mmCIF file of C-alpha atoms in Angstrom:
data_model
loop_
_atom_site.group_PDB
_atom_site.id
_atom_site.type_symbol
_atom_site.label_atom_id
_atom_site.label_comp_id
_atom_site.label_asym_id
_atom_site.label_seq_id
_atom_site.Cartn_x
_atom_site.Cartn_y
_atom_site.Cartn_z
ATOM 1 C CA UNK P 1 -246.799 99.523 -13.575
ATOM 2 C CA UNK P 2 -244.048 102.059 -14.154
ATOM 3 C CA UNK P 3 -244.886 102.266 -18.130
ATOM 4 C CA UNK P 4 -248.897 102.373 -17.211
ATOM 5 C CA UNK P 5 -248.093 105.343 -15.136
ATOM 6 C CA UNK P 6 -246.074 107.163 -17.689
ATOM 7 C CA UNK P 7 -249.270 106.986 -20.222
ATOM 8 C CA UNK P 8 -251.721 108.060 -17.394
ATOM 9 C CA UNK P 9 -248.801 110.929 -16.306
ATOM 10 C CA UNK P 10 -249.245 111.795 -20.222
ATOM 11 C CA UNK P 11 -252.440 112.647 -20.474
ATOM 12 C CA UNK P 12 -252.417 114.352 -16.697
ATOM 13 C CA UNK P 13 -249.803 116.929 -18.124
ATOM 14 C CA UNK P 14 -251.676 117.056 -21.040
ATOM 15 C CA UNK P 15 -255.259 117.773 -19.962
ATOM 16 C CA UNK P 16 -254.810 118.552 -16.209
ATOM 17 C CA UNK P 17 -257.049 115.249 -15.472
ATOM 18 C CA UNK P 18 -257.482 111.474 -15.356
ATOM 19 C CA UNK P 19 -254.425 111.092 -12.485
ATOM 20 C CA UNK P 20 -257.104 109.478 -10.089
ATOM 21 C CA UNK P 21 -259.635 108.769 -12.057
ATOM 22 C CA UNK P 22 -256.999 106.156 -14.580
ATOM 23 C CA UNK P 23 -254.068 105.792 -12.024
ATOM 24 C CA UNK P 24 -255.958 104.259 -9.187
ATOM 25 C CA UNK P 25 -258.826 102.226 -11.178
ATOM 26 C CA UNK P 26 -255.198 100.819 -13.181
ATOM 27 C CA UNK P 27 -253.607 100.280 -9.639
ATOM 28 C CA UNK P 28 -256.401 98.054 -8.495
ATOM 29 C CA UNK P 29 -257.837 96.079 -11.547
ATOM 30 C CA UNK P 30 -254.701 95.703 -13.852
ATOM 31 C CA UNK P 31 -252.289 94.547 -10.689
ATOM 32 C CA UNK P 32 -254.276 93.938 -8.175
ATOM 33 C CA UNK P 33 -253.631 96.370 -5.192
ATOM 34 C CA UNK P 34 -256.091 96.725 -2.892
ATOM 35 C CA UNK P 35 -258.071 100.303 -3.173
ATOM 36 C CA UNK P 36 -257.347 102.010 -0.012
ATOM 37 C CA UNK P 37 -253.338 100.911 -0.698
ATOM 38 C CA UNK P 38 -254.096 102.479 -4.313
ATOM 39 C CA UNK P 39 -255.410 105.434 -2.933
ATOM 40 C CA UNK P 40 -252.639 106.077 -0.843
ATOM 41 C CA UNK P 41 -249.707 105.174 -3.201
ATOM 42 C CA UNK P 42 -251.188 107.104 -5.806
ATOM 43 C CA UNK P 43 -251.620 110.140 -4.084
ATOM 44 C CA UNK P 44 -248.357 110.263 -2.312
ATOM 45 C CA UNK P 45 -246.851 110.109 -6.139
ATOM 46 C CA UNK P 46 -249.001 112.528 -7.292
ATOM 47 C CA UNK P 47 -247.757 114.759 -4.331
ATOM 48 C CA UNK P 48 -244.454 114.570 -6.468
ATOM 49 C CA UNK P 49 -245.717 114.225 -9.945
ATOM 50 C CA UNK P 50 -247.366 117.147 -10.370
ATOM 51 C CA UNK P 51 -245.730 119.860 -9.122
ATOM 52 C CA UNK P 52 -243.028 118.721 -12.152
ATOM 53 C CA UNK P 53 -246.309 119.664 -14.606
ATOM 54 C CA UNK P 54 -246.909 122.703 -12.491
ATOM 55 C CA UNK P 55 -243.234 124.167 -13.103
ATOM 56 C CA UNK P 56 -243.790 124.318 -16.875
ATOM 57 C CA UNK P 57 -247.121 125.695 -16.845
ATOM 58 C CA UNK P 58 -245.922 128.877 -14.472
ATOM 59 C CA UNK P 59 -242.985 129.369 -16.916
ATOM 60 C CA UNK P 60 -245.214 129.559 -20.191
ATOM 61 C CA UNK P 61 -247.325 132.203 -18.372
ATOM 62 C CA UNK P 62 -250.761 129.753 -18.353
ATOM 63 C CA UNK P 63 -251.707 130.124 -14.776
ATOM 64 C CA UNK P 64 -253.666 131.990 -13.027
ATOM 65 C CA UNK P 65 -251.903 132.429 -9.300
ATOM 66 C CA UNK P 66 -255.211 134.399 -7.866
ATOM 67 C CA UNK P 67 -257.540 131.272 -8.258
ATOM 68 C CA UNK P 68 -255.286 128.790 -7.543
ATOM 69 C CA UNK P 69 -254.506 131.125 -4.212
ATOM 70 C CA UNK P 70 -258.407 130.800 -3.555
ATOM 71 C CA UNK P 71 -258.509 127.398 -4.688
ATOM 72 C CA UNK P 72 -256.314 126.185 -2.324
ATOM 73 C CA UNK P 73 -257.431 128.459 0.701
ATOM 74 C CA UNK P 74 -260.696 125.743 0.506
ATOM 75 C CA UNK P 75 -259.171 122.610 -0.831
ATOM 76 C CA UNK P 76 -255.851 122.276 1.641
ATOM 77 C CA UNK P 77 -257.829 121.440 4.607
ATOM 78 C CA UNK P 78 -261.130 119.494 3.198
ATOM 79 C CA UNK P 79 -258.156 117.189 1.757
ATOM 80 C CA UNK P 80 -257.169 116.229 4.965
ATOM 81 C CA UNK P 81 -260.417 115.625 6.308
ATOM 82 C CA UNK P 82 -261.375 113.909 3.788
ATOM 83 C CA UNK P 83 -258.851 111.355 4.595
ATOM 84 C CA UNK P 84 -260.090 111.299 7.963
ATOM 85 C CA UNK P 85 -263.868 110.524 6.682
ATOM 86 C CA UNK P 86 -262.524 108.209 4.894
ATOM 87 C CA UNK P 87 -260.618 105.886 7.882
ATOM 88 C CA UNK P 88 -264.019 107.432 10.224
ATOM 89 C CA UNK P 89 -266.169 105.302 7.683
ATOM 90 C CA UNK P 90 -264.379 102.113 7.009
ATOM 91 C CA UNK P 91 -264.497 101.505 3.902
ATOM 92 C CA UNK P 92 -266.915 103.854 2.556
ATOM 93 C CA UNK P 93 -268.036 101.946 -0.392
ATOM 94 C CA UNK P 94 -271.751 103.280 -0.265
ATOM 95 C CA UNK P 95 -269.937 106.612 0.360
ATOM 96 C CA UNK P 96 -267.712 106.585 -2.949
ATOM 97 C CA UNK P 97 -270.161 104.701 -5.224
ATOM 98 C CA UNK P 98 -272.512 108.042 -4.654
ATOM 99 C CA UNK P 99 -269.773 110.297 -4.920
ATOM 100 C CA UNK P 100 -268.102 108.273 -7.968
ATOM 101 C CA UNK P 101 -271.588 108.407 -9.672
ATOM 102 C CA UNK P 102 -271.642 112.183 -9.258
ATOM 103 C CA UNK P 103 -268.831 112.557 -10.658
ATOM 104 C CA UNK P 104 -269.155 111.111 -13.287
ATOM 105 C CA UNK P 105 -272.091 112.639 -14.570
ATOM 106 C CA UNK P 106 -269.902 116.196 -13.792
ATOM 107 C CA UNK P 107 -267.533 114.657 -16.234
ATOM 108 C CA UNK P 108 -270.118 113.936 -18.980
ATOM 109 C CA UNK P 109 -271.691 117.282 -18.729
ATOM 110 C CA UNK P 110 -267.909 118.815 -19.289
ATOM 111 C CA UNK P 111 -267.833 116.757 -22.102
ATOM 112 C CA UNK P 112 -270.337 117.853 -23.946
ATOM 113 C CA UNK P 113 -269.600 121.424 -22.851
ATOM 114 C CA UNK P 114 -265.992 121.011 -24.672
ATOM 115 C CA UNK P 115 -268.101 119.905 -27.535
ATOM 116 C CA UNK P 116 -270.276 122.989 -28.129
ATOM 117 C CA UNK P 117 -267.242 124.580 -27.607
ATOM 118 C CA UNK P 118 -265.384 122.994 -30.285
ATOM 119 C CA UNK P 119 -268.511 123.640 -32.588
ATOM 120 C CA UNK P 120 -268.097 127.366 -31.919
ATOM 121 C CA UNK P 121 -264.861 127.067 -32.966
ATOM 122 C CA UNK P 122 -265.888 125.977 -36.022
ATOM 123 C CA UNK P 123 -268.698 128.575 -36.682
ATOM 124 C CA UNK P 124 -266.184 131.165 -36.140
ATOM 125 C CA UNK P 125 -264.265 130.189 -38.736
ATOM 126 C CA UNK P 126 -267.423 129.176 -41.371
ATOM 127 C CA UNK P 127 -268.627 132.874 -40.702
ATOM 128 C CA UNK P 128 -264.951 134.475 -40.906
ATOM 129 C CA UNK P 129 -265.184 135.724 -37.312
ATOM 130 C CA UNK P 130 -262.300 137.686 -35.923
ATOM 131 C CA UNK P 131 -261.301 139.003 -32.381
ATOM 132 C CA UNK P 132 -262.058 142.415 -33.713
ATOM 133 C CA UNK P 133 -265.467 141.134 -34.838
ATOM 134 C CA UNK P 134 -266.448 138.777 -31.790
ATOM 135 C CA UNK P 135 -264.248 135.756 -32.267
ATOM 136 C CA UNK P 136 -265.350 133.256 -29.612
ATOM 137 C CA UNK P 137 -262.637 130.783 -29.681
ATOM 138 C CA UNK P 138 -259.057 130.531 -30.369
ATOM 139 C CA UNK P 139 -257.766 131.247 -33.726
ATOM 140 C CA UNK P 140 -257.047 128.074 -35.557
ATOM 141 C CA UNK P 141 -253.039 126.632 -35.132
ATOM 142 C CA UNK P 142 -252.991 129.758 -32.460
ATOM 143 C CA UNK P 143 -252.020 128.218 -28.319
ATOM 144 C CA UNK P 144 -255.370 127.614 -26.807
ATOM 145 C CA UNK P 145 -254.316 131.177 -25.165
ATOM 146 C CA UNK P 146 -251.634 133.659 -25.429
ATOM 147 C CA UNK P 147 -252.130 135.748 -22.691
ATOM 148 C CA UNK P 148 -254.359 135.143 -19.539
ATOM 149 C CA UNK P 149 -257.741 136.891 -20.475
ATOM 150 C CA UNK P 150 -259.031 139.488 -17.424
ATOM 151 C CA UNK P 151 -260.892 137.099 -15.073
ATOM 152 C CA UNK P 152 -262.952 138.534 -12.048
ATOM 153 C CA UNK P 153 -262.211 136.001 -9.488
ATOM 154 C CA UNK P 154 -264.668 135.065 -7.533
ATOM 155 C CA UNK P 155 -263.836 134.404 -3.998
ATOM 156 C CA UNK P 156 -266.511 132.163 -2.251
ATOM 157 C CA UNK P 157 -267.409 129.991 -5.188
ATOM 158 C CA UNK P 158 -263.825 129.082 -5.908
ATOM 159 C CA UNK P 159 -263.037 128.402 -2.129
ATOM 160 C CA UNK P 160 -266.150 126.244 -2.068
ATOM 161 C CA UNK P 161 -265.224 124.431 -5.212
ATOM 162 C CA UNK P 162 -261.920 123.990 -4.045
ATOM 163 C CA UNK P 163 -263.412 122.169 -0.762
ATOM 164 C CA UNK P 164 -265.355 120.316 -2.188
ATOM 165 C CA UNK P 165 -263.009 118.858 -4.631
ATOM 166 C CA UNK P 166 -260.510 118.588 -1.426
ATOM 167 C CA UNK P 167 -263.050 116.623 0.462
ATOM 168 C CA UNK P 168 -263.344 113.595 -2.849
ATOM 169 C CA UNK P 169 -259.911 114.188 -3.423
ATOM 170 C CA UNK P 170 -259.187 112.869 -0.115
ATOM 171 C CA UNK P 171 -261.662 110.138 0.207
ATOM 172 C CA UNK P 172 -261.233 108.684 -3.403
ATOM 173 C CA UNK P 173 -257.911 110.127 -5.072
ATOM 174 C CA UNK P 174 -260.349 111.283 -8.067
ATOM 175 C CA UNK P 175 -261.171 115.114 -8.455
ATOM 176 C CA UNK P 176 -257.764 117.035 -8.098
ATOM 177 C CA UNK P 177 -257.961 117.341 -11.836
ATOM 178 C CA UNK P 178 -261.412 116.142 -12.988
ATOM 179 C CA UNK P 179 -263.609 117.973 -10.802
ATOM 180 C CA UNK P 180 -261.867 120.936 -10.233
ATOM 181 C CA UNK P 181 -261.846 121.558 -13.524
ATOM 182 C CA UNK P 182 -265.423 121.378 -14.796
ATOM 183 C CA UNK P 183 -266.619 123.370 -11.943
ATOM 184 C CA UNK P 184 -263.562 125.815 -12.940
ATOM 185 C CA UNK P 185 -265.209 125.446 -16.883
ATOM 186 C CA UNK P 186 -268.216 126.114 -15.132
ATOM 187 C CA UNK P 187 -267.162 129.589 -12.692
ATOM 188 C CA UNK P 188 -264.981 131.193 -15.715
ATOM 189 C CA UNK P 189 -265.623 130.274 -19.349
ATOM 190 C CA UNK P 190 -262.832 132.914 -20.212
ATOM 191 C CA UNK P 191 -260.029 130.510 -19.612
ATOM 192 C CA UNK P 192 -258.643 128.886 -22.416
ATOM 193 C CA UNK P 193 -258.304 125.727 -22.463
ATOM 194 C CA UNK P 194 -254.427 125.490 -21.255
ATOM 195 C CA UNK P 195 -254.904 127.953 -18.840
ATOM 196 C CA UNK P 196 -257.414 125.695 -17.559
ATOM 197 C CA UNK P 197 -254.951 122.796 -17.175
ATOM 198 C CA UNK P 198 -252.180 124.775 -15.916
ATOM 199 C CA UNK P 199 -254.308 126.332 -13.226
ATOM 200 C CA UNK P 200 -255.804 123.295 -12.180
ATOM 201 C CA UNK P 201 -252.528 121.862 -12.080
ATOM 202 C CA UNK P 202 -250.901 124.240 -9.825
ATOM 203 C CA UNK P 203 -253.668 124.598 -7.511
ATOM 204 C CA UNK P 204 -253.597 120.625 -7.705
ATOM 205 C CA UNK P 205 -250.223 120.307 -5.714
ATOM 206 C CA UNK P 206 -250.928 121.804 -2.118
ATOM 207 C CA UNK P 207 -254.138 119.837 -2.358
ATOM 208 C CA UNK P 208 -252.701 116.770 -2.856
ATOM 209 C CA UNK P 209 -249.692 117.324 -0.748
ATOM 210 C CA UNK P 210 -252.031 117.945 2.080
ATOM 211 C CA UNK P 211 -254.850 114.565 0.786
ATOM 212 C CA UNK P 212 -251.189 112.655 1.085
ATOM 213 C CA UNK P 213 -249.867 113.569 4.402
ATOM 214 C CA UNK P 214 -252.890 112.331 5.608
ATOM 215 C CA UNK P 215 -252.647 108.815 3.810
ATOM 216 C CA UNK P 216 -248.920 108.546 5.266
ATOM 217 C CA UNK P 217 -249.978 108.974 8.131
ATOM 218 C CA UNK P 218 -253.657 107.053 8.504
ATOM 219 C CA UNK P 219 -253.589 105.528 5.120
ATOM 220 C CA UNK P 220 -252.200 102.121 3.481
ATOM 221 C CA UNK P 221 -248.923 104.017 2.065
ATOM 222 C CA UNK P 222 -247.170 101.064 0.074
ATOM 223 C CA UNK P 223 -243.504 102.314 -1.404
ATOM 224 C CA UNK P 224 -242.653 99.994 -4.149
ATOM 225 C CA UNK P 225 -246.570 100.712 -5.527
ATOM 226 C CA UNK P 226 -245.225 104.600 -5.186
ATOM 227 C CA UNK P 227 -241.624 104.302 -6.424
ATOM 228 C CA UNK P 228 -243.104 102.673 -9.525
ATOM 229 C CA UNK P 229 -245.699 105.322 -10.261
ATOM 230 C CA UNK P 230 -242.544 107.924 -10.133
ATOM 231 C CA UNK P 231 -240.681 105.496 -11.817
ATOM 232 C CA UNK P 232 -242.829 106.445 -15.140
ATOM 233 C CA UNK P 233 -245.151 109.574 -13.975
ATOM 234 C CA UNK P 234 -242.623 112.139 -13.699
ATOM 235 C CA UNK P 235 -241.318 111.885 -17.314
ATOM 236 C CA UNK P 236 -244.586 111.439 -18.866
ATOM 237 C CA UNK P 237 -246.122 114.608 -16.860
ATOM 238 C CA UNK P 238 -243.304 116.893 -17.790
ATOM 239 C CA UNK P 239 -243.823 115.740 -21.822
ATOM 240 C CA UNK P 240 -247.442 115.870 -21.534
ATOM 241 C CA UNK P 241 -247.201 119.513 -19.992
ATOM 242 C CA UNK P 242 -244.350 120.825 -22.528
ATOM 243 C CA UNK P 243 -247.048 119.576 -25.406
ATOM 244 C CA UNK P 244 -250.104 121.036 -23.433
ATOM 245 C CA UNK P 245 -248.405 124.683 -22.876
ATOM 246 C CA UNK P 246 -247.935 124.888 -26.413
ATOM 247 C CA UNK P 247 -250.689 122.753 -28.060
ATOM 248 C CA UNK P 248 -253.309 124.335 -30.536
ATOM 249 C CA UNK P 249 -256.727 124.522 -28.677
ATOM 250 C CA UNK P 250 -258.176 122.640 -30.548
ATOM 251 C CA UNK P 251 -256.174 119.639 -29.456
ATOM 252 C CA UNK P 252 -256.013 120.098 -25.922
ATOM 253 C CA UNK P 253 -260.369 120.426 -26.234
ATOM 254 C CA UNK P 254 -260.404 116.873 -27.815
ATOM 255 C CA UNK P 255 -257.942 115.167 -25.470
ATOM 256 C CA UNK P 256 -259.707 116.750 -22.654
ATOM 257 C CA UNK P 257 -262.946 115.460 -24.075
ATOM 258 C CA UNK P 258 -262.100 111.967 -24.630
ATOM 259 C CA UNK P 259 -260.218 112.052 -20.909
ATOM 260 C CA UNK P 260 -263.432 113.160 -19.306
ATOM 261 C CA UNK P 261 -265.246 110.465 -21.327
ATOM 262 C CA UNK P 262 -263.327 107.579 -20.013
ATOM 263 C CA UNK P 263 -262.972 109.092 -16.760
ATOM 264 C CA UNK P 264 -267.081 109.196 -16.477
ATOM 265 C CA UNK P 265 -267.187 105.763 -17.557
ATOM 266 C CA UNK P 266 -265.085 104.455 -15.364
ATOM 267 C CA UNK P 267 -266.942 106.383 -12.519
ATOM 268 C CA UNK P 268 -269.881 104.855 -13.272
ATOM 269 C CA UNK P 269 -268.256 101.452 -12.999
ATOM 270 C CA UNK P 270 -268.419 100.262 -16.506
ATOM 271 C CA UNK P 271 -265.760 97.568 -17.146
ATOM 272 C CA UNK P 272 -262.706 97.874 -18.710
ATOM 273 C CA UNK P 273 -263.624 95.520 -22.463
ATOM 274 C CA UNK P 274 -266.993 97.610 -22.602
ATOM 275 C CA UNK P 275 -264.532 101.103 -21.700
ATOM 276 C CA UNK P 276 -262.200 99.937 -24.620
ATOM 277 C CA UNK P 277 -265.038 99.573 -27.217
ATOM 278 C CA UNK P 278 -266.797 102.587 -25.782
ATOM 279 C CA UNK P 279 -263.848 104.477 -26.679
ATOM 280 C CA UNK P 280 -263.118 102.732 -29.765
ATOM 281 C CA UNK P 281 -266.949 104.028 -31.274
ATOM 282 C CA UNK P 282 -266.163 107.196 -30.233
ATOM 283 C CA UNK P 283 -262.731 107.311 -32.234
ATOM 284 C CA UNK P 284 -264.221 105.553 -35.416
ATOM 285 C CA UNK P 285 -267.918 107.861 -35.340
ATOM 286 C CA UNK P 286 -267.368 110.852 -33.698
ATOM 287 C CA UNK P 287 -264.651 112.251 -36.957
ATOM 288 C CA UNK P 288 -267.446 111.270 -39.297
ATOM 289 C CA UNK P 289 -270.337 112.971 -37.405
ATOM 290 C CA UNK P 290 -267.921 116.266 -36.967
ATOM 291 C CA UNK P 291 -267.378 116.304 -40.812
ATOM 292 C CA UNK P 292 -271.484 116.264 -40.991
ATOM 293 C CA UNK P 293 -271.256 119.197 -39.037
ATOM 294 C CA UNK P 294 -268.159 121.144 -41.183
ATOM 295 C CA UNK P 295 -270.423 120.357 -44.218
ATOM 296 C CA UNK P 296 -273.708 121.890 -42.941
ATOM 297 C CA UNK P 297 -271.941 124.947 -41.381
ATOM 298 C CA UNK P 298 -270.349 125.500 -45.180
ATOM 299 C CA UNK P 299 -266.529 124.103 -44.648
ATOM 300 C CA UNK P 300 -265.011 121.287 -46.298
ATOM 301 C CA UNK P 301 -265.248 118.131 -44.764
ATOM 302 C CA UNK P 302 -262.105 117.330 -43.672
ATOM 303 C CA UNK P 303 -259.720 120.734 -42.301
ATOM 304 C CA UNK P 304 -256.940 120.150 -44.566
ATOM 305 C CA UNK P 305 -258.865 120.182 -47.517
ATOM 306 C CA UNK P 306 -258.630 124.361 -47.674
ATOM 307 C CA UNK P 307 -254.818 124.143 -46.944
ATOM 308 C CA UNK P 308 -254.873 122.047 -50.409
ATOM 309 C CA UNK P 309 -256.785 124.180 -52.239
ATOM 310 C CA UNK P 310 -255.597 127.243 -51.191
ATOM 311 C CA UNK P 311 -251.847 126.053 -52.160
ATOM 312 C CA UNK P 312 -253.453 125.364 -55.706
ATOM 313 C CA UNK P 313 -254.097 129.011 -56.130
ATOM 314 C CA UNK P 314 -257.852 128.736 -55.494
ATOM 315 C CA UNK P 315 -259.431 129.583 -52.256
ATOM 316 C CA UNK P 316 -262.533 128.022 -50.569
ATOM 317 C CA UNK P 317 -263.202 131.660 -49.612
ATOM 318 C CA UNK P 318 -263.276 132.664 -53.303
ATOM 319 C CA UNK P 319 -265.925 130.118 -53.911
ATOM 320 C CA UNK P 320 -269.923 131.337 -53.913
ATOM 321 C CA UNK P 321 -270.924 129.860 -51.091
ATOM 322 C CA UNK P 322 -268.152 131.167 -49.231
ATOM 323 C CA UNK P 323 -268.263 134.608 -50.577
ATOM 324 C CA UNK P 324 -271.709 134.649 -49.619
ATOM 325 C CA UNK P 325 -270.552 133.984 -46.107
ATOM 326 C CA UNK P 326 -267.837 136.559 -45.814
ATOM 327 C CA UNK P 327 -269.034 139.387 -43.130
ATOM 328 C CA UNK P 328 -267.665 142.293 -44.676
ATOM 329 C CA UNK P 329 -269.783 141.262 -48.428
ATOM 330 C CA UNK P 330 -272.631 140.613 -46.034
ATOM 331 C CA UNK P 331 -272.690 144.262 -44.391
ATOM 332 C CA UNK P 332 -272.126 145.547 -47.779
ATOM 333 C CA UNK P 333 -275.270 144.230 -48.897
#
């Protein structure tokens, strides 16, 4: 159990997701543990888990303190009563599997959002964009950000989103990360994708302080479930948030892709053999379909193919097809 959590504490750190969504579906069908024990234990670790993630993010500077403040303002309190829905309805399975559902088709949608913004990634650098000349994305083997971008915060959306994502937190121990942070993808596109994670984080830790005070007090709290989730969560958060803070943006997109992929399916109740080969496709097609797309938009196939030619002295940019490209040669003309 402790070594499962210190993968699914990983990829939390990592991509500010997947603690409820992995921990408790792991809980309850790899050992066992009833779900409303699962939902408690894992929350009251999380409660300590992820303000360790939280502490790195606010020292490399990739949070944003005004929405988490709003964040929290709506999620603190739906937490709570979400536990109380939760013991008002028994055991809410009609309840969750329509909220689980939901959710997961949140979770595909953000999926395929990272994905157009991956590919916009990669037409910036096919056409030679810059940030002087409208660069959309992160410069590549640049941090996803490296300064917080100006961001208009909008109160009453993010205090709703945070409520609502208090409210499922509550009931299901899923959404802290996952939810909060497609609707968050959703309200402000500007954030990078760390900032992203270390926002959601943050904003993450009163919410489920206050979803696990309730479960200590009404829920099934078990504590040798909860001293093995620490046992390997708070290592694997703070190395997942160290790489995270300082990962290329590229990589956090794709992590946070294939999180919100296996998140989705196992919100829509797909078992774990069909998850695993699920996944497995998606490692083995999804490379060859992006190097479809590298070719069509004029790059070479695979992304270190122009580090190798440009260290032989000749540079994909010096070839026709690239020239023909470059922005500056086409304003010329």
């Amino acid at each position: 159990m402790a070594i499962g959590s210190f993968l699914v504490a990983v990829v939390v750190g990592l991509t500010g997701m997947g603690g409820g969504a992995l921990m408790t579906p792991m809980l309850v069908t790899f050992f066992g543990v009833p779900p409303l024990a699962a939902v408690s234990s894992d929350l009251v670790a999380a409660a300590v888990m992820k303000p360790v993630g939280s502490l790195v993010h606010l020292r490399r500077g990739t949070v944003n303190l005004r929405l988490v403040a709003w964040l929290c303002a709506g999620s603190v309190p739906a937490a709570f009563c979400g536990v109380l829905i939760a013991r008002a309805l028994g055991t809410g399975e009609g309840v969750q599997s329509v909220i689980q559902k939901g959710l997961g088709i949140a979770l595909l949608i953000a999926a395929a959002g990272l994905a157009v913004r991956g590919y916009l990634a990669m037409r910036d650098r096919a056409e030679g964009r810059t940030p002087e000349t409208g660069r959309r994305t992160a410069a590549p083997g640049e941090p996803a950000a490296t300064e917080m971008p100006s961001v208009t915060v909008r109160p009453l959306p993010t205090a709703l989103v945070g409520a609502v994502g208090g409210l499922v937190v509550g009931i299901t121990s899923v959404g802290s990360g996952s939810l909060i942070i497609v609707a968050l993808l959703a309200l402000y596109p500007a954030l990078k994708a760390n900032q992203l994670v270390g926002t959601d984080l943050v904003q993450a830790v009163p919410l489920v302080m206050s979803a696990a005070l309730g479960h200590l007090l009404f829920g099934e709290f078990t504590l040798s479930v909860t001293v093995a989730l620490l046992a390997g969560s708070i290592p694997g958060v703070y190395l997942g948030s160290r790489i995270s803070s300082r990962a290329p943006g590229g990589l956090i997109r794709r992590a946070l892709a294939f999180v919100l992929l296996a998140s989705a399916l196992k919100m829509f109740g797909v078992g774990n053999a069909q998850t695993v080969w699920a996944l497995l496709a998606v490692l083995l097609l999804a490379p060859a379909f992006w190097m479809v797309l590298r070719v069509r938009c004029g790059l070479p196939p695979l992304p270190w193919t122009r580090t190798a030619a440009s260290s032989a002295g000749t540079s994909p940019d010096s070839s026709p097809d690239s020239s023909d490209r470059d922005p500056d040669r086409i304003a010329a003309q």
